[in-house]
């Protein structure tokens, strides 16, 4: 006779591909940073444009 806990364990076995269920996998550095890209890329682009404009004005 199976218990409700056994049924819950059996239903979770098919979800091994779920990334949130795999607690034992190694931490991926790209996954830690990718959510910051919409903020970091425009900021770095703005700093780069400012530096290039500063160099162009300084050399002119």
Short mmCIF file of C-alpha atoms in Angstrom, two decimals:
data_model
loop_
_atom_site.label_atom_id
_atom_site.label_comp_id
_atom_site.label_asym_id
_atom_site.label_seq_id
_atom_site.Cartn_x
_atom_site.Cartn_y
_atom_site.Cartn_z
CA UNK A 1 0.00 0.00 0.00
CA UNK A 2 1.43 3.38 -0.95
CA UNK A 3 1.28 6.52 1.12
CA UNK A 4 0.71 10.07 -0.15
CA UNK A 5 4.42 10.78 0.45
CA UNK A 6 5.34 7.87 -1.87
CA UNK A 7 3.00 9.23 -4.52
CA UNK A 8 4.59 12.69 -4.23
CA UNK A 9 8.07 11.19 -4.54
CA UNK A 10 7.01 9.22 -7.61
CA UNK A 11 5.50 12.30 -9.25
CA UNK A 12 8.70 14.34 -8.71
CA UNK A 13 10.95 11.74 -10.31
CA UNK A 14 9.88 12.77 -13.79
CA UNK A 15 10.99 16.37 -13.22
CA UNK A 16 14.75 15.75 -13.05
CA UNK A 17 15.23 18.14 -15.99
CA UNK A 18 13.79 21.01 -13.95
CA UNK A 19 16.69 23.45 -13.30
CA UNK A 20 15.24 24.49 -9.94
CA UNK A 21 14.97 20.89 -8.76
CA UNK A 22 18.66 20.11 -9.31
CA UNK A 23 20.21 21.51 -6.15
CA UNK A 24 23.42 19.51 -6.53
CA UNK A 25 24.58 20.94 -9.84
CA UNK A 26 27.56 23.32 -10.00
CA UNK A 27 26.96 27.06 -10.19
CA UNK A 28 27.35 28.46 -13.69
CA UNK A 29 29.02 31.88 -13.82
CA UNK A 30 27.09 32.91 -16.94
CA UNK A 31 23.75 32.24 -15.24
CA UNK A 32 24.79 34.46 -12.34
CA UNK A 33 25.57 37.42 -14.64
CA UNK A 34 23.08 37.16 -17.49
CA UNK A 35 20.23 38.88 -15.60
CA UNK A 36 22.44 41.98 -15.17
CA UNK A 37 23.10 42.44 -18.90
CA UNK A 38 20.19 44.86 -19.58
CA UNK A 39 21.73 47.21 -16.99
CA UNK A 40 25.45 46.62 -17.50
CA UNK A 41 25.62 46.83 -21.29
CA UNK A 42 24.07 50.33 -21.67
CA UNK A 43 26.14 51.69 -18.76
CA UNK A 44 29.39 50.31 -20.17
CA UNK A 45 28.42 51.55 -23.64
CA UNK A 46 27.80 55.04 -22.28
CA UNK A 47 31.14 55.08 -20.46
CA UNK A 48 32.90 53.87 -23.60
CA UNK A 49 31.25 56.59 -25.73
CA UNK A 50 32.22 59.23 -23.18
CA UNK A 51 35.83 58.05 -23.15
CA UNK A 52 36.04 57.97 -26.94
CA UNK A 53 34.51 61.46 -27.20
CA UNK A 54 36.92 62.74 -24.53
CA UNK A 55 39.88 61.30 -26.44
CA UNK A 56 38.63 62.81 -29.73
CA UNK A 57 38.18 66.26 -28.18
CA UNK A 58 41.52 66.05 -26.39
CA UNK A 59 43.37 65.15 -29.61
CA UNK A 60 41.59 67.83 -31.71
#
